[in-house]
Amino acid sequence: MNKTAVSKLNDLIQLDADAVLAYQQALDACEVSEIRRKFKGFQDDHQQHINDLAELVRANGEEPRIKRDLKGFLIEGFTAIASQGDRSALLSMLGNEELTNRTYEAALKTELPDKARAVVARNRGDEARHLAWIKEAIAGRLWETKEGAAAVEQEERRK
């Protein structure tokens, strides 16, 4: 694997690491169990992406870059500020997943060895599934479910 491909995989590792942190902020803001359950699953997917991509980088004799950068701090901070409940957490994660989908799509347009391409394509499939679910949850106003409405009502009483 050439240095450009390793660099591309490391960029994806960083993106997924940022997503893990952003999902934690969104999880902390959510009260509807269906949203929390899905977000936790998506967070786990991103962690698995990190593990799989890091394995490819190590197999090439390199060390994966898994530490946070400025972009990661900004994404996590934005998600924390914007996630003030289930609706805003969904909207925040919509933007994050759109970025993740675009980045994975761009990676698939670069030259990657077959094994790396297969992992990136599988991860891209996960990202498409995340984005589709979030769009559906927003369109269906999932935060207004019976459980979500009860949580909002409870929050209103606390004020």
Short mmCIF file of C-alpha atoms in Angstrom, two decimals:
data_model
loop_
_atom_site.label_atom_id
_atom_site.label_comp_id
_atom_site.label_asym_id
_atom_site.label_seq_id
_atom_site.Cartn_x
_atom_site.Cartn_y
_atom_site.Cartn_z
CA MET A 1 0.00 0.00 0.00
CA ASN A 2 1.43 3.39 -0.93
CA LYS A 3 1.80 6.35 1.44
CA THR A 4 -1.18 8.15 -0.12
CA ALA A 5 -3.48 5.22 0.62
CA VAL A 6 -2.18 4.98 4.19
CA SER A 7 -2.75 8.71 4.60
CA LYS A 8 -6.33 8.35 3.27
CA LEU A 9 -7.01 5.52 5.76
CA ASN A 10 -5.60 7.63 8.58
CA ASP A 11 -7.89 10.50 7.55
CA LEU A 12 -10.85 8.11 7.79
CA ILE A 13 -9.67 6.88 11.20
CA GLN A 14 -9.62 10.48 12.40
CA LEU A 15 -13.08 11.11 10.96
CA ASP A 16 -14.49 8.06 12.74
CA ALA A 17 -12.75 9.01 16.00
CA ASP A 18 -14.40 12.43 15.77
CA ALA A 19 -17.75 10.73 15.10
CA VAL A 20 -17.40 8.54 18.22
CA LEU A 21 -16.95 11.67 20.33
CA ALA A 22 -19.78 13.52 18.59
CA TYR A 23 -22.14 10.61 19.17
CA GLN A 24 -21.26 10.67 22.86
CA GLN A 25 -22.30 14.32 23.04
CA ALA A 26 -25.53 13.53 21.19
CA LEU A 27 -26.24 10.52 23.44
CA ASP A 28 -25.81 12.72 26.50
CA ALA A 29 -28.48 15.08 25.13
CA CYS A 30 -31.08 12.44 24.22
CA GLU A 31 -33.97 11.14 26.29
CA VAL A 32 -35.94 9.05 23.77
CA SER A 33 -34.72 5.47 24.15
CA GLU A 34 -35.12 4.63 20.43
CA ILE A 35 -32.83 7.50 19.46
CA ARG A 36 -30.33 6.65 22.21
CA ARG A 37 -30.29 2.99 21.14
CA LYS A 38 -29.66 3.86 17.50
CA PHE A 39 -27.02 6.47 18.34
CA LYS A 40 -25.19 3.97 20.56
CA GLY A 41 -25.21 1.45 17.71
CA PHE A 42 -23.91 4.07 15.28
CA GLN A 43 -21.19 5.04 17.76
CA ASP A 44 -20.21 1.36 18.00
CA ASP A 45 -20.06 1.16 14.19
CA HIS A 46 -17.66 4.12 14.10
CA GLN A 47 -15.47 2.45 16.74
CA GLN A 48 -15.42 -0.72 14.63
CA HIS A 49 -14.41 1.36 11.60
CA ILE A 50 -11.46 2.73 13.59
CA ASN A 51 -10.40 -0.80 14.57
CA ASP A 52 -10.69 -2.17 11.02
CA LEU A 53 -8.90 0.76 9.38
CA ALA A 54 -6.17 0.77 12.03
CA GLU A 55 -5.56 -2.92 11.35
CA LEU A 56 -5.01 -2.13 7.66
CA VAL A 57 -2.58 0.67 8.51
CA ARG A 58 -0.65 -1.58 10.92
CA ALA A 59 -0.51 -4.36 8.31
CA ASN A 60 1.34 -1.85 6.16
CA GLY A 61 3.96 -1.31 8.88
CA GLU A 62 2.61 2.09 9.90
CA GLU A 63 1.07 3.34 13.13
CA PRO A 64 -2.53 4.61 12.84
CA ARG A 65 -3.31 8.21 13.80
CA ILE A 66 -6.09 7.99 16.36
CA LYS A 67 -5.62 11.14 18.39
CA ARG A 68 -7.88 14.16 18.25
CA ASP A 69 -7.12 17.15 16.12
CA LEU A 70 -8.59 20.65 16.00
CA LYS A 71 -11.39 19.54 13.69
CA GLY A 72 -12.37 16.85 16.19
CA PHE A 73 -12.55 19.36 19.02
CA LEU A 74 -14.71 21.62 16.84
CA ILE A 75 -17.07 18.81 15.80
CA GLU A 76 -17.43 17.61 19.39
CA GLY A 77 -17.92 21.17 20.66
CA PHE A 78 -20.49 22.00 18.00
CA THR A 79 -22.40 18.80 18.72
CA ALA A 80 -22.36 19.50 22.47
CA ILE A 81 -23.60 23.06 22.00
CA ALA A 82 -26.19 22.14 19.37
CA SER A 83 -27.46 19.00 21.13
CA GLN A 84 -29.96 20.32 23.64
CA GLY A 85 -32.45 17.48 23.40
CA ASP A 86 -33.41 14.75 20.98
CA ARG A 87 -34.43 16.97 18.05
CA SER A 88 -31.29 19.09 18.12
CA ALA A 89 -29.11 15.99 18.63
CA LEU A 90 -30.65 14.44 15.51
CA LEU A 91 -30.06 17.64 13.54
CA SER A 92 -26.45 17.86 14.75
CA MET A 93 -25.75 14.26 13.84
CA LEU A 94 -27.40 14.77 10.44
CA GLY A 95 -24.68 17.28 9.59
CA ASN A 96 -21.95 15.06 10.99
CA GLU A 97 -23.18 12.02 9.05
CA GLU A 98 -23.47 14.03 5.83
CA LEU A 99 -19.79 14.97 6.24
CA THR A 100 -18.83 11.38 7.02
CA ASN A 101 -20.75 10.08 3.98
CA ARG A 102 -19.09 12.62 1.65
CA THR A 103 -15.64 11.79 3.01
CA TYR A 104 -16.09 8.03 2.62
CA GLU A 105 -17.51 8.53 -0.88
CA ALA A 106 -14.45 10.61 -1.83
CA ALA A 107 -12.13 7.94 -0.39
CA LEU A 108 -13.74 5.34 -2.64
CA LYS A 109 -12.81 7.48 -5.66
CA THR A 110 -9.10 7.25 -4.77
CA GLU A 111 -6.67 4.46 -5.52
CA LEU A 112 -6.84 1.88 -2.73
CA PRO A 113 -5.70 -1.74 -2.60
CA ASP A 114 -8.56 -4.25 -2.90
CA LYS A 115 -8.61 -5.21 0.78
CA ALA A 116 -8.66 -1.54 1.88
CA ARG A 117 -11.33 -0.70 -0.72
CA ALA A 118 -13.54 -3.50 0.61
CA VAL A 119 -13.27 -2.17 4.19
CA VAL A 120 -13.90 1.43 3.10
CA ALA A 121 -16.91 0.33 1.00
CA ARG A 122 -18.35 -1.63 3.94
CA ASN A 123 -17.88 1.37 6.22
CA ARG A 124 -19.48 3.61 3.60
CA GLY A 125 -22.50 1.29 3.66
CA ASP A 126 -22.77 1.78 7.43
CA GLU A 127 -22.57 5.54 6.96
CA ALA A 128 -25.36 5.49 4.38
CA ARG A 129 -27.51 3.48 6.80
CA HIS A 130 -26.80 5.97 9.63
CA LEU A 131 -27.71 8.93 7.45
CA ALA A 132 -30.90 7.31 6.14
CA TRP A 133 -32.10 6.49 9.67
CA ILE A 134 -31.38 9.99 10.96
CA LYS A 135 -33.24 11.54 8.00
CA GLU A 136 -36.18 9.20 8.63
CA ALA A 137 -36.19 9.99 12.37
CA ILE A 138 -36.24 13.73 11.63
CA ALA A 139 -38.96 13.40 8.99
CA GLY A 140 -41.02 11.27 11.39
CA ARG A 141 -40.35 13.70 14.27
CA LEU A 142 -39.29 10.78 16.45
CA TRP A 143 -38.74 13.11 19.42
CA GLU A 144 -42.52 13.62 19.48
CA THR A 145 -43.26 9.96 20.17
CA LYS A 146 -45.20 9.17 23.31
CA GLU A 147 -41.92 8.68 25.17
CA GLY A 148 -40.40 11.79 23.64
CA ALA A 149 -43.43 13.92 24.41
CA ALA A 150 -43.34 12.71 28.03
CA ALA A 151 -39.68 13.69 28.30
CA VAL A 152 -40.37 17.15 26.87
CA GLU A 153 -43.32 17.60 29.22
CA GLN A 154 -41.16 16.55 32.16
CA GLU A 155 -38.47 19.04 31.11
CA GLU A 156 -41.08 21.81 30.88
CA ARG A 157 -42.21 21.06 34.44
CA ARG A 158 -38.61 21.39 35.68
CA LYS A 159 -38.29 24.93 34.33
#
